[in-house]
Amino acid sequence: MLRQPNQRLCRHLHSTTRTMASNRGPIGPPKTKDRGPPSKEDTQTDFGAMDVLGATPTPTTAIDACAHDGFALNSGLKIAGSGVLLVGGDAFNWKPWIREGRKEGTIGFLRNNKGQWEVAEHSWGLLDAVWPKPDLLILGTGPTIIPVSPETRKHISDLGIRLEVADTRNAASQFNLLATERGVQQVAAALIPIGWKEGTY
């Protein structure tokens, strides 16, 4: 025995025909690029001429060029054969591939056995000593982006610093923009040369 559905609870299906839907307005891109007559108001804004950071001086630690084995900074400083650590408006040579117990002249590594970017905690000693600590550290991992090991992420997080990871060229560009916007006290960078190859330094 089949029961009849309750008419008050049943919903009816309605479909709209295509002709009714097309009466609402055009579907698809506009047929012309004409946006009407040009404005004759004297209060027009030239959005192309607006540069909100135009009057802001570029930090002296801004990266002007990423070389194969180093960097050129806006201050005229050139760093070769080393990475660079940019903290608080100062630039420091940075060689995180040198580990404790490593003999001079032997090969350095930045990856662990899982292929993750990992350096010893003493490589971050400057970040531990500086006060106030930067809010953000931009890490440039060389020619390509490499995932950072959980241990390295935890150590930087324990210092109270957020970590952003990119290849060195993009990390340098990001540092230049954010250091100009927010100031060199808020943003730090740790960059490996773009010519870095595992086991070559």
mmCIF file of C-alpha atoms in Angstrom, residues 27-165:
data_model
loop_
_atom_site.group_PDB
_atom_site.id
_atom_site.type_symbol
_atom_site.label_atom_id
_atom_site.label_comp_id
_atom_site.label_asym_id
_atom_site.label_seq_id
_atom_site.Cartn_x
_atom_site.Cartn_y
_atom_site.Cartn_z
ATOM 1 C CA ILE A 27 25.624 36.934 -21.180
ATOM 2 C CA GLY A 28 29.335 36.916 -21.957
ATOM 3 C CA PRO A 29 31.890 39.689 -22.456
ATOM 4 C CA PRO A 30 30.871 43.116 -23.733
ATOM 5 C CA LYS A 31 30.870 43.500 -27.490
ATOM 6 C CA THR A 32 32.843 46.786 -27.458
ATOM 7 C CA LYS A 33 35.509 48.315 -25.252
ATOM 8 C CA ASP A 34 33.838 51.729 -25.384
ATOM 9 C CA ARG A 35 33.193 52.970 -21.859
ATOM 10 C CA GLY A 36 31.501 56.191 -22.839
ATOM 11 C CA PRO A 37 32.820 59.720 -23.345
ATOM 12 C CA PRO A 38 35.988 60.779 -21.526
ATOM 13 C CA SER A 39 35.513 62.683 -18.292
ATOM 14 C CA LYS A 40 35.941 66.459 -18.397
ATOM 15 C CA GLU A 41 36.105 66.854 -14.626
ATOM 16 C CA ASP A 42 39.102 68.720 -13.228
ATOM 17 C CA THR A 43 39.365 66.286 -10.300
ATOM 18 C CA GLN A 44 40.427 63.263 -12.348
ATOM 19 C CA THR A 45 42.845 60.870 -10.703
ATOM 20 C CA ASP A 46 45.739 59.406 -12.635
ATOM 21 C CA PHE A 47 46.092 56.039 -10.923
ATOM 22 C CA GLY A 48 49.235 55.305 -12.939
ATOM 23 C CA ALA A 49 50.981 58.263 -11.280
ATOM 24 C CA MET A 50 50.127 57.123 -7.748
ATOM 25 C CA ASP A 51 53.150 55.673 -5.942
ATOM 26 C CA VAL A 52 52.513 55.295 -2.228
ATOM 27 C CA LEU A 53 56.149 54.313 -1.534
ATOM 28 C CA GLY A 54 57.662 56.933 -3.849
ATOM 29 C CA ALA A 55 58.829 59.204 -1.008
ATOM 30 C CA THR A 56 60.027 56.313 1.164
ATOM 31 C CA PRO A 57 63.804 55.852 1.030
ATOM 32 C CA THR A 58 65.103 52.439 0.013
ATOM 33 C CA PRO A 59 66.863 50.645 2.898
ATOM 34 C CA THR A 60 70.650 50.494 2.607
ATOM 35 C CA THR A 61 70.421 46.732 3.028
ATOM 36 C CA ALA A 62 68.118 46.331 0.027
ATOM 37 C CA ILE A 63 69.445 43.745 -2.432
ATOM 38 C CA ASP A 64 70.418 45.390 -5.731
ATOM 39 C CA ALA A 65 71.722 42.207 -7.384
ATOM 40 C CA CYS A 66 71.958 38.488 -6.688
ATOM 41 C CA ALA A 67 75.261 37.201 -8.077
ATOM 42 C CA HIS A 68 76.269 33.586 -8.607
ATOM 43 C CA ASP A 69 78.354 33.549 -5.414
ATOM 44 C CA GLY A 70 77.091 36.576 -3.469
ATOM 45 C CA PHE A 71 75.108 39.785 -3.377
ATOM 46 C CA ALA A 72 75.307 43.516 -4.100
ATOM 47 C CA LEU A 73 73.505 45.770 -1.632
ATOM 48 C CA ASN A 74 72.023 49.227 -2.091
ATOM 49 C CA SER A 75 74.731 50.682 0.173
ATOM 50 C CA GLY A 76 77.423 49.626 -2.334
ATOM 51 C CA LEU A 77 78.543 46.662 -0.225
ATOM 52 C CA LYS A 78 79.392 43.544 -2.215
ATOM 53 C CA ILE A 79 79.384 40.120 -0.559
ATOM 54 C CA ALA A 80 81.147 37.219 -2.333
ATOM 55 C CA GLY A 81 81.622 33.576 -1.369
ATOM 56 C CA SER A 82 79.012 33.785 1.349
ATOM 57 C CA GLY A 83 75.344 34.115 2.061
ATOM 58 C CA VAL A 84 73.982 37.210 3.751
ATOM 59 C CA LEU A 85 71.970 37.749 6.907
ATOM 60 C CA LEU A 86 70.105 41.082 6.925
ATOM 61 C CA VAL A 87 68.948 42.047 10.418
ATOM 62 C CA GLY A 88 68.062 45.421 11.928
ATOM 63 C CA GLY A 89 69.456 47.438 9.028
ATOM 64 C CA ASP A 90 72.844 45.673 9.064
ATOM 65 C CA ALA A 91 74.313 43.047 6.725
ATOM 66 C CA PHE A 92 76.378 40.082 7.910
ATOM 67 C CA ASN A 93 78.315 37.405 6.048
ATOM 68 C CA TRP A 94 76.482 34.141 6.677
ATOM 69 C CA LYS A 95 77.812 30.646 6.036
ATOM 70 C CA PRO A 96 75.271 28.248 7.532
ATOM 71 C CA TRP A 97 76.861 25.295 5.710
ATOM 72 C CA ILE A 98 79.818 25.450 8.107
ATOM 73 C CA ARG A 99 78.953 23.077 10.916
ATOM 74 C CA GLU A 100 80.655 22.344 14.213
ATOM 75 C CA GLY A 101 83.471 19.852 13.807
ATOM 76 C CA ARG A 102 83.765 20.496 10.051
ATOM 77 C CA LYS A 103 87.354 20.751 8.888
ATOM 78 C CA GLU A 104 88.347 23.788 6.820
ATOM 79 C CA GLY A 105 88.315 23.034 3.113
ATOM 80 C CA THR A 106 85.772 20.211 3.355
ATOM 81 C CA ILE A 107 82.408 20.263 1.651
ATOM 82 C CA GLY A 108 79.370 21.826 3.343
ATOM 83 C CA PHE A 109 75.739 20.743 3.172
ATOM 84 C CA LEU A 110 72.411 22.461 3.788
ATOM 85 C CA ARG A 111 70.094 19.480 3.311
ATOM 86 C CA ASN A 112 69.426 16.687 5.743
ATOM 87 C CA ASN A 113 69.059 13.023 4.714
ATOM 88 C CA LYS A 114 65.370 13.661 3.852
ATOM 89 C CA GLY A 115 66.254 16.433 1.391
ATOM 90 C CA GLN A 116 64.938 19.182 3.686
ATOM 91 C CA TRP A 117 66.788 22.466 4.253
ATOM 92 C CA GLU A 118 68.324 22.249 7.705
ATOM 93 C CA VAL A 119 71.111 24.151 9.435
ATOM 94 C CA ALA A 120 72.563 23.953 12.920
ATOM 95 C CA GLU A 121 71.021 26.113 15.648
ATOM 96 C CA HIS A 122 74.230 28.126 16.047
ATOM 97 C CA SER A 123 73.644 29.499 12.521
ATOM 98 C CA TRP A 124 70.777 31.542 13.981
ATOM 99 C CA GLY A 125 72.854 32.933 16.874
ATOM 100 C CA LEU A 126 72.526 36.521 15.668
ATOM 101 C CA LEU A 127 68.716 36.265 15.659
ATOM 102 C CA ASP A 128 68.888 34.942 19.212
ATOM 103 C CA ALA A 129 70.981 37.927 20.354
ATOM 104 C CA VAL A 130 69.244 40.806 18.572
ATOM 105 C CA TRP A 131 66.569 42.884 20.329
ATOM 106 C CA PRO A 132 63.901 43.718 19.316
ATOM 107 C CA LYS A 133 63.467 40.594 17.263
ATOM 108 C CA PRO A 134 62.159 40.947 13.717
ATOM 109 C CA ASP A 135 58.578 39.894 13.140
ATOM 110 C CA LEU A 136 59.374 38.038 9.906
ATOM 111 C CA LEU A 137 62.395 36.182 8.519
ATOM 112 C CA ILE A 138 62.523 35.666 4.762
ATOM 113 C CA LEU A 139 64.693 32.667 3.909
ATOM 114 C CA GLY A 140 66.207 32.360 0.427
ATOM 115 C CA THR A 141 67.235 28.735 -0.101
ATOM 116 C CA GLY A 142 69.376 29.216 -3.227
ATOM 117 C CA PRO A 143 68.433 28.678 -6.882
ATOM 118 C CA THR A 144 65.257 26.735 -6.039
ATOM 119 C CA ILE A 145 62.842 26.590 -3.146
ATOM 120 C CA ILE A 146 63.567 23.743 -0.737
ATOM 121 C CA PRO A 147 61.268 22.597 2.071
ATOM 122 C CA VAL A 148 62.580 23.559 5.506
ATOM 123 C CA SER A 149 62.956 20.860 8.147
ATOM 124 C CA PRO A 150 60.536 20.885 11.101
ATOM 125 C CA GLU A 151 63.478 21.312 13.499
ATOM 126 C CA THR A 152 64.653 24.518 11.785
ATOM 127 C CA ARG A 153 61.079 25.858 11.602
ATOM 128 C CA LYS A 154 60.574 25.114 15.308
ATOM 129 C CA HIS A 155 63.806 26.822 16.313
ATOM 130 C CA ILE A 156 62.915 30.021 14.425
ATOM 131 C CA SER A 157 59.349 29.884 15.765
ATOM 132 C CA ASP A 158 60.696 29.488 19.318
ATOM 133 C CA LEU A 159 62.593 32.749 18.792
ATOM 134 C CA GLY A 160 59.193 34.389 18.155
ATOM 135 C CA ILE A 161 59.849 34.965 14.450
ATOM 136 C CA ARG A 162 57.607 33.964 11.550
ATOM 137 C CA LEU A 163 59.309 32.246 8.603
ATOM 138 C CA GLU A 164 58.695 32.771 4.885
ATOM 139 C CA VAL A 165 60.597 30.537 2.434
#
